[in-house]
Amino acid sequence: MSNNLIELQNVCAILGRTQVLDHVNLQLREGEILGLWGDNGSGKSVLVSLLAGVHAPSQGQILLDGKAYCPSSPSDAQHRGVQTIFQQPALLPNLSVAENLCIGAWPFRHGRFLHVDWKAIYAQAEESFCELGCRIDVHAAAQELNLAQQRLVELVKVSRSDARVLIVDELDSVLTVQELAPVFRVLRSLRARGMSVLYISHRIESLAELCDRVCIISEGQIKDTLDAGDPDSRGRLIERLCRAPESQRHPRIYQPAGRVVLQAEGLSTAHGLRGASLQLRKGEVLGIAGFLGSGRSALARALFGIDPLLTGSITLNQAKLSLRSPNDAVRHGIGYISDASADEILCKNLPIAQNITMANIRGIQGPYHLDLRLEQEVCRAFREKLVIQTAEDDEQVQHLSRGNQQKVLLAKWILLNPKVLIIDEPTRGVDIGAKSDIYAILRKLASQGMAIIVVSSEIPEVMGVCDTIYVMKEGRITAVMPSDEVTEEKIGYYSTIGDEAQ
């Protein structure tokens, strides 16, 4: 008899018109921690949503204890013994730790009236934390805890349930190595009790240290399964996880850069950045690589004035900047496209033309009113220049594909003609054809003198489009390499093991 607790058999998932999972076969054994690693858009989040009861498979079947498993909702999944801890903590902030543990299962004292047994609530909470070898003030409100402590509370809550399977989605993305230690200790305790854990992570070190096996998912398929207990596991994981599919490789483009436009020295913020420095030159595309939680997005946010600096300085064209807000950055000629999807940033119900011009209304303003004819001319010029595929200028942005939405967002910033453009995850969720278009746009902008910073979790992307690559780990720069010296293995090494660059 098989010891697989959960088994996916030829599972497919189609969302909209896109096939996200393509005949996935995966087995989670009883009493093991199985790691799942994949790039953005690989399908791992959709796989989690199938197990958690958020979506249903389009084809194939999922088995739980050898029986068909297709939960109708997250609560149905929990009822069947499958619990999920998502990226964002799901605690009620105003309730105490003990109260959060008891939601849905309050102990009562029986007497003339039915009363909540508050003494039992706090005593049981203390006992639960002691059993798992961690200490937290059970009287403290959840909002007073740091992220690591909130994660421990969620894990303890799972340990008090009848769950047999725990799915952990990117739990370590915002935690330091020190904060992860007690979390890993609790997960190992749950495994020792017989619970099975599916652990999704971008951190190779976490997967190698914690998991029994690691599955690699790419382009909606399980590509490989590695035994993390192998003595050479770390080296094999790094080598395998940093090897890009041939379809994702891009030709390197070499271009000499000009004078230094932007210089950052020793930047630190309260959001995970620790003493990062960089130089960006005119006409250069500079890449910032690193896994989720490495600090790459925190660096972009600091350069755009979103996160205030604790230490360090930023200089633009040899003039020191004081960025108190993004408005200050825009005024100095710095543009920023965040890693949120384009349809979240753009006004979805407005036409393409209005989305492009809304950040530069003065550019289309006539003597008494907006020059709508000029707005349409601007829109048509960008449609041609950026190959934005749409039938009409007045088509609403929500009807465009993700790739075309991203191009509209680029057009919006190009119209402002920034000296520096920072773009975080430029091709997330974008098809291969649109990716090539966006890379060509970025290279053309650089050839015209714009200085560009590309923040990306995709190693082939930074290798293909960037002139210089900075690698980050735990908020620090660990390596700086020109594109002609870069390999996937080097980026993988400095993203996981490398020390701070000198």
Coordinates of C-alpha atoms in Angstrom, one line a residue:
M1 CA 0.0 0.0 0.0
S2 CA 1.3 3.5 -0.9
N3 CA 2.5 5.8 1.8
N4 CA 1.5 8.9 -0.3
L5 CA -0.9 11.0 1.7
I6 CA -1.6 13.4 -1.2
E7 CA -1.2 12.5 -4.8
L8 CA -1.7 14.6 -8.0
Q9 CA -2.3 12.6 -11.1
N10 CA -2.0 14.3 -14.5
V11 CA -3.5 17.5 -13.0
C12 CA -4.2 20.4 -15.4
A13 CA -5.4 23.8 -14.5
I14 CA -6.7 26.4 -17.0
L15 CA -7.3 30.0 -15.8
G16 CA -9.0 32.1 -18.4
R17 CA -7.3 31.1 -21.7
T18 CA -4.0 30.1 -20.1
Q19 CA -3.0 26.6 -19.2
V20 CA -1.2 27.1 -15.9
L21 CA -0.6 23.5 -14.9
D22 CA 0.2 20.9 -17.5
H23 CA -0.3 17.3 -16.4
V24 CA 1.3 17.6 -13.0
N25 CA 2.2 14.5 -11.1
L26 CA 3.3 15.0 -7.5
Q27 CA 3.3 12.9 -4.3
L28 CA 3.4 14.1 -0.7
R29 CA 4.3 11.3 1.6
E30 CA 3.1 10.8 5.2
G31 CA 5.4 12.5 7.7
E32 CA 7.6 14.3 5.3
I33 CA 8.4 17.9 4.4
L34 CA 8.3 18.3 0.6
G35 CA 9.8 21.5 -0.9
L36 CA 8.4 23.1 -4.0
W37 CA 10.5 25.6 -5.9
G38 CA 9.6 27.6 -9.0
D39 CA 10.0 31.0 -10.7
N40 CA 7.2 33.5 -10.9
G41 CA 4.6 32.2 -13.3
S42 CA 5.8 28.6 -12.9
G43 CA 2.4 27.5 -11.6
K44 CA 3.2 26.8 -7.9
S45 CA 0.7 29.3 -6.5
V46 CA -2.1 27.7 -8.6
L47 CA -1.1 24.3 -7.4
V48 CA -1.4 25.5 -3.8
S49 CA -4.8 27.0 -4.6
L50 CA -6.0 23.6 -5.9
L51 CA -5.0 21.9 -2.7
A52 CA -6.5 24.7 -0.6
G53 CA -9.9 24.5 -2.2
V54 CA -9.7 27.9 -4.0
H55 CA -9.8 26.4 -7.5
A56 CA -10.6 23.0 -9.0
P57 CA -8.5 21.1 -11.5
S58 CA -9.5 21.3 -15.2
Q59 CA -8.3 17.8 -15.8
G60 CA -6.8 14.9 -13.8
Q61 CA -7.4 14.1 -10.1
I62 CA -6.1 14.7 -6.7
L63 CA -6.1 11.9 -4.1
L64 CA -6.1 12.2 -0.3
D65 CA -5.4 8.9 1.4
G66 CA -6.2 7.2 -1.9
K67 CA -9.6 8.8 -2.2
A68 CA -10.7 11.5 -4.6
Y69 CA -10.1 15.0 -3.1
C70 CA -11.7 18.0 -4.6
P71 CA -12.6 20.5 -1.9
S72 CA -15.3 23.0 -2.7
S73 CA -13.8 25.8 -0.6
P74 CA -10.9 26.5 1.8
S75 CA -13.2 25.7 4.8
D76 CA -14.0 22.3 3.1
A77 CA -10.3 21.6 2.7
Q78 CA -9.7 22.4 6.4
H79 CA -12.6 20.1 7.3
R80 CA -10.8 17.3 5.3
G81 CA -7.6 17.9 7.2
V82 CA -5.7 20.2 4.8
Q83 CA -4.5 23.5 6.2
T84 CA -2.8 26.3 4.3
I85 CA -0.7 29.2 5.6
F86 CA -0.6 31.9 3.0
Q87 CA 2.0 34.6 2.4
Q88 CA 0.1 37.2 4.5
P89 CA -0.6 36.3 8.2
A90 CA -4.3 35.5 8.8
L91 CA -4.5 36.5 12.5
L92 CA -7.1 39.0 13.9
P93 CA -4.8 41.9 14.9
N94 CA -6.8 43.1 17.9
L95 CA -7.2 39.8 19.6
S96 CA -4.6 38.2 21.9
V97 CA -2.4 35.3 20.8
A98 CA -4.5 32.9 23.0
E99 CA -7.8 34.2 21.5
N100 CA -6.5 33.8 18.0
L101 CA -5.7 30.2 18.8
C102 CA -9.2 29.5 20.1
I103 CA -11.3 31.0 17.2
G104 CA -13.9 28.5 16.3
A105 CA -13.2 26.3 19.3
W106 CA -13.9 28.3 22.4
P107 CA -13.7 26.4 25.8
F108 CA -16.8 27.1 28.0
R109 CA -17.5 26.9 31.7
H110 CA -20.9 25.4 32.5
G111 CA -22.9 26.7 35.3
R112 CA -26.1 28.7 35.6
F113 CA -24.9 30.6 32.5
L114 CA -22.5 29.5 29.8
H115 CA -19.3 31.5 30.1
V116 CA -16.0 31.5 28.1
D117 CA -13.4 29.8 30.2
W118 CA -10.7 32.5 29.9
K119 CA -8.4 30.8 32.4
A120 CA -8.4 27.7 30.3
I121 CA -7.8 29.7 27.1
Y122 CA -4.6 31.2 28.3
A123 CA -3.4 28.0 30.1
Q124 CA -3.9 25.9 27.0
A125 CA -2.2 28.5 24.8
E126 CA 0.9 28.4 27.1
E127 CA 0.9 24.6 27.0
S128 CA 0.7 24.5 23.2
F129 CA 3.7 26.8 22.8
C130 CA 5.7 24.9 25.4
E131 CA 5.0 21.6 23.6
L132 CA 6.6 23.0 20.4
G133 CA 9.5 24.5 22.2
C134 CA 8.8 28.2 21.7
R135 CA 7.8 31.0 23.9
I136 CA 5.5 33.9 23.1
D137 CA 3.4 36.2 25.4
V138 CA 0.0 34.7 24.9
H139 CA -1.7 37.8 26.4
A140 CA -0.1 40.1 23.7
A141 CA -2.3 41.3 20.8
A142 CA -1.4 39.7 17.5
Q143 CA -0.6 43.2 16.0
E144 CA 2.1 43.6 18.6
L145 CA 4.1 40.6 17.3
N146 CA 6.7 40.7 14.6
L147 CA 6.2 38.6 11.4
A148 CA 8.2 35.7 12.7
Q149 CA 6.1 35.5 15.9
Q150 CA 2.9 35.8 13.9
R151 CA 4.0 32.8 11.8
L152 CA 4.7 30.8 14.9
V153 CA 1.1 31.5 16.2
E154 CA -0.3 30.3 12.9
L155 CA 1.8 27.1 13.1
V156 CA 0.7 26.5 16.7
K157 CA -2.9 27.0 15.7
V158 CA -2.5 24.3 13.0
S159 CA -0.8 21.9 15.6
R160 CA -4.0 22.2 17.7
S161 CA -6.2 21.2 14.9
D162 CA -6.9 17.8 13.3
A163 CA -4.9 18.7 10.2
R164 CA -2.9 16.0 8.5
V165 CA -1.5 18.1 5.7
L166 CA 0.0 21.6 6.1
I167 CA 0.7 23.8 3.0
V168 CA 3.1 26.7 3.7
D169 CA 3.3 29.3 0.9
E170 CA 6.4 31.5 0.9
L171 CA 6.5 31.7 4.6
D172 CA 10.2 32.7 4.7
S173 CA 10.0 35.5 2.0
V174 CA 10.2 38.3 4.6
L175 CA 12.0 36.5 7.5
T176 CA 15.7 36.6 8.3
V177 CA 17.7 33.4 8.8
Q178 CA 17.6 34.0 12.6
E179 CA 13.8 34.5 12.5
L180 CA 13.4 31.3 10.6
A181 CA 15.2 29.1 13.1
P182 CA 12.2 28.7 15.5
V183 CA 9.8 28.4 12.6
F184 CA 11.8 25.5 11.2
R185 CA 11.9 23.9 14.7
V186 CA 8.1 23.9 14.9
L187 CA 7.8 22.5 11.3
R188 CA 10.1 19.6 12.3
S189 CA 8.0 19.0 15.4
L190 CA 4.9 18.8 13.3
R191 CA 6.6 16.3 11.0
A192 CA 7.7 14.2 14.0
R193 CA 4.0 14.0 14.9
G194 CA 3.2 12.5 11.5
M195 CA 2.0 15.7 9.8
S196 CA 2.9 16.1 6.1
V197 CA 4.2 19.5 5.0
L198 CA 4.3 21.0 1.5
Y199 CA 6.8 23.9 1.8
I200 CA 6.9 26.5 -1.0
S201 CA 10.0 28.7 -1.0
H202 CA 12.4 30.7 -3.2
R203 CA 15.2 30.2 -0.7
I204 CA 17.5 27.4 -1.8
E205 CA 19.1 27.3 1.6
S206 CA 15.8 26.9 3.3
L207 CA 14.8 24.0 1.0
A208 CA 18.2 22.3 1.5
E209 CA 18.1 22.7 5.3
L210 CA 14.4 21.8 6.0
C211 CA 13.0 19.5 3.3
D212 CA 13.3 15.8 2.8
R213 CA 12.7 16.2 -1.0
V214 CA 12.4 19.1 -3.3
C215 CA 10.2 19.3 -6.5
I216 CA 11.1 21.8 -9.2
I217 CA 8.1 23.3 -11.1
S218 CA 8.6 25.2 -14.3
E219 CA 6.2 26.3 -17.1
G220 CA 3.4 24.4 -15.3
Q221 CA 5.2 21.1 -15.1
I222 CA 7.2 19.2 -12.5
K223 CA 10.6 19.1 -14.0
D224 CA 12.6 17.3 -11.4
T225 CA 12.5 15.9 -7.8
L226 CA 15.7 15.9 -5.7
D227 CA 16.6 14.1 -2.5
A228 CA 17.5 16.9 -0.1
G229 CA 19.1 14.4 2.2
D230 CA 21.9 13.7 -0.3
P231 CA 25.3 14.9 1.0
D232 CA 25.7 17.0 -2.1
S233 CA 22.2 18.4 -1.9
R234 CA 23.1 22.1 -1.6
G235 CA 25.4 22.1 -4.6
R236 CA 23.0 20.0 -6.7
L237 CA 20.0 22.2 -5.7
I238 CA 21.9 25.4 -6.7
E239 CA 23.0 24.0 -10.0
R240 CA 19.6 22.6 -10.9
L241 CA 17.5 25.5 -9.7
C242 CA 19.6 28.1 -11.5
R243 CA 19.5 26.3 -14.8
A244 CA 17.1 28.1 -17.1
P245 CA 15.0 26.4 -19.7
E246 CA 16.3 27.1 -23.2
S247 CA 13.0 29.0 -24.1
Q248 CA 13.8 31.5 -21.4
R249 CA 17.3 32.3 -22.5
H250 CA 18.0 35.7 -24.2
P251 CA 21.0 36.8 -26.2
R252 CA 23.3 39.1 -24.3
I253 CA 23.6 42.7 -25.7
Y254 CA 26.7 44.7 -25.1
Q255 CA 26.6 48.4 -25.0
P256 CA 29.1 50.9 -23.6
A257 CA 27.7 53.1 -20.9
G258 CA 28.4 56.8 -20.3
R259 CA 29.0 58.9 -17.2
V260 CA 27.5 58.1 -13.8
V261 CA 24.0 59.4 -13.5
L262 CA 22.8 57.9 -10.2
Q263 CA 24.9 56.9 -7.3
A264 CA 23.7 55.3 -4.0
E265 CA 26.0 54.8 -1.0
G266 CA 25.2 52.6 2.0
L267 CA 21.4 52.6 1.8
S268 CA 19.6 51.1 4.7
T269 CA 15.8 51.1 5.4
A270 CA 13.4 49.5 7.9
H271 CA 12.2 47.2 5.2
G272 CA 15.2 44.9 4.8
L273 CA 17.8 47.0 3.1
R274 CA 21.2 46.9 4.8
G275 CA 24.0 49.1 3.4
A276 CA 23.5 48.7 -0.3
S277 CA 25.5 50.8 -2.8
L278 CA 25.4 51.0 -6.6
Q279 CA 26.4 53.2 -9.6
L280 CA 24.1 53.6 -12.6
R281 CA 25.5 55.1 -15.9
K282 CA 23.8 56.9 -18.8
G283 CA 22.5 54.5 -21.4
E284 CA 23.1 51.5 -19.0
V285 CA 20.6 48.8 -18.1
L286 CA 21.5 47.7 -14.6
G287 CA 20.1 44.4 -13.3
I288 CA 19.3 43.6 -9.7
A289 CA 19.0 39.9 -9.1
G290 CA 18.2 37.8 -6.1
F291 CA 15.6 35.5 -4.7
L292 CA 12.3 36.7 -3.0
G293 CA 13.1 38.5 0.3
S294 CA 16.7 39.3 -0.8
G295 CA 16.1 43.1 -0.7
R296 CA 16.0 43.7 -4.4
S297 CA 12.5 45.4 -4.3
A298 CA 13.4 47.2 -1.1
L299 CA 16.4 48.8 -2.9
A300 CA 14.1 50.0 -5.7
R301 CA 11.6 51.4 -3.2
A302 CA 14.4 53.3 -1.5
L303 CA 15.7 54.8 -4.7
F304 CA 12.1 56.1 -5.5
G305 CA 11.5 57.6 -2.1
I306 CA 8.9 55.1 -1.0
D307 CA 10.8 53.8 2.0
P308 CA 12.7 56.4 4.0
L309 CA 16.4 56.0 4.5
L310 CA 17.9 55.1 7.8
T311 CA 21.4 55.5 6.5
G312 CA 23.0 56.4 3.2
S313 CA 22.8 58.9 0.4
I314 CA 21.5 59.1 -3.2
T315 CA 23.1 61.4 -5.8
L316 CA 21.7 62.2 -9.2
N317 CA 24.0 63.9 -11.7
Q318 CA 26.3 64.8 -8.8
A319 CA 23.6 66.5 -6.9
K320 CA 22.6 65.0 -3.5
L321 CA 18.9 64.1 -3.3
S322 CA 16.5 64.3 -0.4
L323 CA 13.7 62.0 -1.3
R324 CA 10.9 62.5 1.2
S325 CA 8.3 60.9 -1.1
P326 CA 7.8 59.5 -4.6
N327 CA 6.8 63.0 -5.8
D328 CA 10.3 64.2 -5.0
A329 CA 11.7 61.4 -7.1
V330 CA 9.5 62.1 -10.1
R331 CA 10.3 65.8 -9.9
H332 CA 14.0 65.0 -10.1
G333 CA 13.5 62.7 -13.1
I334 CA 13.2 59.2 -11.6
G335 CA 10.4 56.9 -12.7
Y336 CA 9.3 53.7 -11.1
I337 CA 7.1 50.7 -12.1
S338 CA 6.5 48.5 -9.2
D339 CA 6.2 44.7 -9.1
A340 CA 2.4 44.9 -8.8
S341 CA 0.7 43.7 -12.0
A342 CA -0.1 46.4 -14.5
D343 CA -3.8 45.9 -14.2
E344 CA -3.6 46.9 -10.5
I345 CA -1.6 50.1 -11.3
L346 CA -3.5 51.3 -14.3
C347 CA -7.1 52.6 -14.3
K348 CA -8.7 49.6 -15.9
N349 CA -12.0 51.3 -16.8
L350 CA -10.3 54.1 -18.7
P351 CA -9.1 54.1 -22.3
I352 CA -5.5 53.5 -23.3
A353 CA -4.9 57.1 -24.3
Q354 CA -6.0 58.5 -20.9
N355 CA -3.9 55.9 -19.0
I356 CA -0.8 57.0 -21.0
T357 CA -1.3 60.8 -20.5
M358 CA -2.7 61.0 -17.0
A359 CA 0.8 61.4 -15.4
N360 CA 1.6 64.3 -17.8
I361 CA -1.6 66.2 -18.3
R362 CA 0.3 69.4 -18.8
G363 CA 1.8 67.9 -22.0
I364 CA -1.6 67.8 -23.7
Q365 CA -3.2 70.9 -22.2
G366 CA -4.5 73.6 -24.5
P367 CA -5.2 77.3 -23.7
Y368 CA -8.5 76.5 -22.0
H369 CA -9.0 72.7 -21.9
L370 CA -7.3 69.4 -22.7
D371 CA -6.3 68.9 -26.3
L372 CA -8.0 65.5 -26.9
R373 CA -6.8 65.4 -30.5
L374 CA -3.2 65.7 -29.2
E375 CA -3.9 63.0 -26.7
Q376 CA -5.1 60.6 -29.5
E377 CA -1.9 61.5 -31.5
V378 CA 0.2 60.6 -28.5
C379 CA -1.6 57.4 -28.0
R380 CA -1.3 56.4 -31.7
A381 CA 2.4 57.2 -31.6
F382 CA 3.0 54.9 -28.6
R383 CA 0.8 52.2 -30.0
E384 CA 3.1 52.1 -33.1
K385 CA 6.4 52.6 -31.2
L386 CA 5.7 50.0 -28.5
V387 CA 3.6 47.6 -30.6
I388 CA 0.6 47.9 -28.4
Q389 CA -1.9 45.5 -29.9
T390 CA -5.4 46.9 -29.8
A391 CA -8.2 47.7 -32.3
E392 CA -9.1 51.1 -31.1
D393 CA -7.4 54.0 -29.2
D394 CA -10.5 54.2 -26.9
E395 CA -10.4 50.5 -25.9
Q396 CA -10.4 50.1 -22.1
V397 CA -7.1 48.8 -20.5
Q398 CA -8.9 46.0 -18.8
H399 CA -9.5 44.3 -22.2
L400 CA -5.8 44.2 -23.0
S401 CA -3.5 41.3 -22.5
R402 CA -1.0 41.5 -19.6
G403 CA 1.8 42.2 -22.0
N404 CA 0.0 45.1 -23.7
Q405 CA -1.0 46.5 -20.3
Q406 CA 2.7 46.5 -19.3
K407 CA 3.5 48.4 -22.5
V408 CA 0.8 51.0 -21.7
L409 CA 2.5 51.4 -18.3
L410 CA 5.9 51.8 -20.0
A411 CA 4.4 54.4 -22.3
K412 CA 3.0 56.4 -19.4
W413 CA 6.5 56.8 -17.9
I414 CA 8.3 57.2 -21.2
L415 CA 6.0 60.2 -21.9
L416 CA 7.5 61.9 -18.8
N417 CA 11.0 61.3 -20.2
P418 CA 12.7 60.3 -16.9
K419 CA 16.5 60.4 -16.6
V420 CA 16.3 57.1 -14.6
L421 CA 13.6 54.4 -15.0
I422 CA 13.3 51.7 -12.3
I423 CA 11.2 48.7 -13.3
D424 CA 10.5 45.8 -10.9
E425 CA 9.6 42.5 -12.5
P426 CA 9.1 43.9 -16.0
T427 CA 7.7 40.7 -17.6
R428 CA 5.9 39.0 -14.7
G429 CA 2.9 37.1 -16.1
V430 CA 3.7 38.2 -19.7
D431 CA 3.8 35.8 -22.6
I432 CA 7.0 35.1 -24.5
G433 CA 6.2 37.3 -27.5
A434 CA 5.4 40.3 -25.3
K435 CA 8.6 39.7 -23.3
S436 CA 10.7 40.1 -26.4
D437 CA 8.9 43.3 -27.2
I438 CA 9.5 44.7 -23.7
Y439 CA 13.2 43.8 -23.8
A440 CA 13.6 45.5 -27.2
I441 CA 11.8 48.6 -25.7
L442 CA 14.2 48.8 -22.7
R443 CA 17.3 48.4 -24.9
K444 CA 16.1 51.1 -27.3
L445 CA 15.4 53.5 -24.4
A446 CA 19.0 52.8 -23.1
S447 CA 20.4 53.4 -26.6
Q448 CA 18.7 56.8 -26.5
G449 CA 20.5 57.7 -23.2
M450 CA 18.0 56.7 -20.5
A451 CA 19.5 54.9 -17.5
I452 CA 17.5 51.9 -16.5
I453 CA 17.3 49.6 -13.4
V454 CA 15.7 46.2 -14.0
V455 CA 14.8 44.3 -10.8
S456 CA 14.0 40.7 -11.5
S457 CA 13.7 37.2 -10.0
E458 CA 14.3 35.6 -13.4
I459 CA 18.0 34.9 -13.9
P460 CA 17.8 34.6 -17.7
E461 CA 16.1 37.9 -17.9
V462 CA 18.8 39.9 -16.1
M463 CA 21.5 38.1 -18.0
G464 CA 19.9 38.8 -21.4
V465 CA 18.8 42.4 -21.1
C466 CA 21.3 44.0 -18.6
D467 CA 24.8 45.4 -19.0
T468 CA 25.8 45.1 -15.3
I469 CA 24.3 42.8 -12.7
Y470 CA 24.1 43.4 -9.0
V471 CA 23.2 40.3 -6.9
M472 CA 21.5 40.7 -3.5
K473 CA 21.0 38.4 -0.5
E474 CA 19.4 39.4 2.9
G475 CA 19.4 43.1 2.1
R476 CA 23.0 43.3 1.0
I477 CA 24.9 43.5 -2.4
T478 CA 26.9 40.3 -2.6
A479 CA 28.3 40.6 -6.1
V480 CA 28.7 43.1 -9.0
M481 CA 29.4 41.6 -12.4
P482 CA 29.5 42.9 -16.0
S483 CA 27.3 40.9 -18.3
D484 CA 30.2 39.2 -20.2
E485 CA 31.3 37.6 -16.9
V486 CA 27.9 36.4 -15.7
T487 CA 26.8 32.8 -15.5
E488 CA 23.6 31.4 -14.0
E489 CA 25.7 29.4 -11.5
K490 CA 27.5 32.6 -10.3
I491 CA 24.2 34.4 -9.7
G492 CA 22.8 31.4 -7.9
Y493 CA 25.9 31.2 -5.7
Y494 CA 25.9 34.9 -4.7
S495 CA 22.1 34.8 -4.2
T496 CA 22.4 32.0 -1.6
I497 CA 25.9 31.6 -0.2
G498 CA 28.0 34.6 -1.2
D499 CA 29.1 37.2 1.3
E500 CA 28.7 41.0 1.0
A501 CA 30.6 42.5 -1.9
Q502 CA 33.7 44.5 -0.9

